[in-house]
């Protein structure tokens, strides 16, 4: 999705990122921002010592050498941060990983990653359904109840999320204090269209 200014500002409050040291912007001669890069590192690594690199370049400035400059800076920064995180990790044997991502249409980005030694390990798919087709009526099972979202459910929703994705590839436990700013406050989330299935006092599912 397209990030809003509010989304970007929220990311600078992420405990994985210190914008003074882990982010850079590139401007042209007239002061216009043409590229940025951010390096997020898990401050409390569990299964892997992870750095996530995120960068973008304005279309008219692509293919002019900024890609290589950004990748070299981000890798140097990530290695420095990973070394610091490893010193705080409870298990010194967990692997250090730099993770990057690209859309399927960004073939140039993917090729550049490969020249830097990255390999493709995971693909995600976007799925959609035509709303013009009838939606089957599927009643809830016994003991389940549907209710609208409200903030009092945040802690239980966060717990349900962690339990559901426990064995998912690359899952990192989400903390309760991260749920509201980085999930429910994202610009693409419609709270008025968020519903929760309850089983007694526990969250069984949400959408």
PDB file of C-alpha atoms in Angstrom, residues 18-88:
ATOM      1  CA  UNK A  18      17.126   5.168  15.345  1.00  0.00           C
ATOM      2  CA  UNK A  19      16.600   7.634  12.470  1.00  0.00           C
ATOM      3  CA  UNK A  20      19.724   9.626  13.393  1.00  0.00           C
ATOM      4  CA  UNK A  21      21.947   6.636  12.656  1.00  0.00           C
ATOM      5  CA  UNK A  22      19.818   4.158  10.708  1.00  0.00           C
ATOM      6  CA  UNK A  23      18.183   6.318   8.042  1.00  0.00           C
ATOM      7  CA  UNK A  24      19.421   8.538   5.239  1.00  0.00           C
ATOM      8  CA  UNK A  25      17.795  10.766   2.631  1.00  0.00           C
ATOM      9  CA  UNK A  26      19.233  11.878  -0.704  1.00  0.00           C
ATOM     10  CA  UNK A  27      18.279  15.242  -2.192  1.00  0.00           C
ATOM     11  CA  UNK A  28      18.989  16.782  -5.571  1.00  0.00           C
ATOM     12  CA  UNK A  29      20.738  20.118  -6.104  1.00  0.00           C
ATOM     13  CA  UNK A  30      17.463  21.960  -5.469  1.00  0.00           C
ATOM     14  CA  UNK A  31      16.838  20.256  -2.154  1.00  0.00           C
ATOM     15  CA  UNK A  32      14.103  17.915  -3.385  1.00  0.00           C
ATOM     16  CA  UNK A  33      14.137  14.482  -1.781  1.00  0.00           C
ATOM     17  CA  UNK A  34      14.821  11.828  -4.421  1.00  0.00           C
ATOM     18  CA  UNK A  35      15.595   8.754  -2.322  1.00  0.00           C
ATOM     19  CA  UNK A  36      15.619   7.402   1.215  1.00  0.00           C
ATOM     20  CA  UNK A  37      16.863   4.302   3.032  1.00  0.00           C
ATOM     21  CA  UNK A  38      16.073   2.871   6.448  1.00  0.00           C
ATOM     22  CA  UNK A  39      17.597  -0.051   8.338  1.00  0.00           C
ATOM     23  CA  UNK A  40      15.461  -1.737  11.005  1.00  0.00           C
ATOM     24  CA  UNK A  41      17.202  -4.104  13.460  1.00  0.00           C
ATOM     25  CA  UNK A  42      15.479  -6.192  16.096  1.00  0.00           C
ATOM     26  CA  UNK A  43      16.842  -4.887  19.428  1.00  0.00           C
ATOM     27  CA  UNK A  44      15.949  -8.162  21.171  1.00  0.00           C
ATOM     28  CA  UNK A  45      16.636 -10.974  18.688  1.00  0.00           C
ATOM     29  CA  UNK A  46      15.074 -14.378  19.354  1.00  0.00           C
ATOM     30  CA  UNK A  47      15.221 -16.915  16.518  1.00  0.00           C
ATOM     31  CA  UNK A  48      17.469 -14.833  14.282  1.00  0.00           C
ATOM     32  CA  UNK A  49      19.455 -11.610  14.548  1.00  0.00           C
ATOM     33  CA  UNK A  50      17.500  -9.674  11.943  1.00  0.00           C
ATOM     34  CA  UNK A  51      18.026  -6.464   9.978  1.00  0.00           C
ATOM     35  CA  UNK A  52      15.380  -5.301   7.483  1.00  0.00           C
ATOM     36  CA  UNK A  53      16.397  -2.832   4.772  1.00  0.00           C
ATOM     37  CA  UNK A  54      13.776  -0.544   3.244  1.00  0.00           C
ATOM     38  CA  UNK A  55      14.558   1.959   0.482  1.00  0.00           C
ATOM     39  CA  UNK A  56      12.948   3.818  -2.379  1.00  0.00           C
ATOM     40  CA  UNK A  57      14.193   6.002  -5.244  1.00  0.00           C
ATOM     41  CA  UNK A  58      12.063   8.413  -7.277  1.00  0.00           C
ATOM     42  CA  UNK A  59      11.434   6.898 -10.743  1.00  0.00           C
ATOM     43  CA  UNK A  60      13.287   9.662 -12.619  1.00  0.00           C
ATOM     44  CA  UNK A  61      16.441   9.047 -10.551  1.00  0.00           C
ATOM     45  CA  UNK A  62      16.611   5.289 -10.914  1.00  0.00           C
ATOM     46  CA  UNK A  63      19.466   3.688 -12.826  1.00  0.00           C
ATOM     47  CA  UNK A  64      21.920   6.521 -12.098  1.00  0.00           C
ATOM     48  CA  UNK A  65      24.016   4.847  -9.417  1.00  0.00           C
ATOM     49  CA  UNK A  66      21.929   5.626  -6.332  1.00  0.00           C
ATOM     50  CA  UNK A  67      20.879   1.979  -5.984  1.00  0.00           C
ATOM     51  CA  UNK A  68      24.450   0.815  -5.451  1.00  0.00           C
ATOM     52  CA  UNK A  69      25.242   3.656  -3.062  1.00  0.00           C
ATOM     53  CA  UNK A  70      22.139   2.923  -0.995  1.00  0.00           C
ATOM     54  CA  UNK A  71      22.774  -0.823  -0.832  1.00  0.00           C
ATOM     55  CA  UNK A  72      26.398  -0.389   0.224  1.00  0.00           C
ATOM     56  CA  UNK A  73      25.456   2.074   2.970  1.00  0.00           C
ATOM     57  CA  UNK A  74      22.559  -0.050   4.223  1.00  0.00           C
ATOM     58  CA  UNK A  75      24.668  -3.220   4.380  1.00  0.00           C
ATOM     59  CA  UNK A  76      27.448  -1.462   6.317  1.00  0.00           C
ATOM     60  CA  UNK A  77      24.871  -0.019   8.710  1.00  0.00           C
ATOM     61  CA  UNK A  78      23.056  -3.340   9.096  1.00  0.00           C
ATOM     62  CA  UNK A  79      26.271  -5.215   9.900  1.00  0.00           C
ATOM     63  CA  UNK A  80      27.184  -2.637  12.542  1.00  0.00           C
ATOM     64  CA  UNK A  81      23.746  -2.845  14.139  1.00  0.00           C
ATOM     65  CA  UNK A  82      23.656  -6.646  13.973  1.00  0.00           C
ATOM     66  CA  UNK A  83      26.977  -6.806  15.780  1.00  0.00           C
ATOM     67  CA  UNK A  84      25.577  -4.602  18.532  1.00  0.00           C
ATOM     68  CA  UNK A  85      22.385  -6.671  18.784  1.00  0.00           C
ATOM     69  CA  UNK A  86      24.367  -9.924  18.923  1.00  0.00           C
ATOM     70  CA  UNK A  87      26.191  -8.670  21.999  1.00  0.00           C
ATOM     71  CA  UNK A  88      22.828  -8.285  23.758  1.00  0.00           C
TER      72      UNK A  88
END
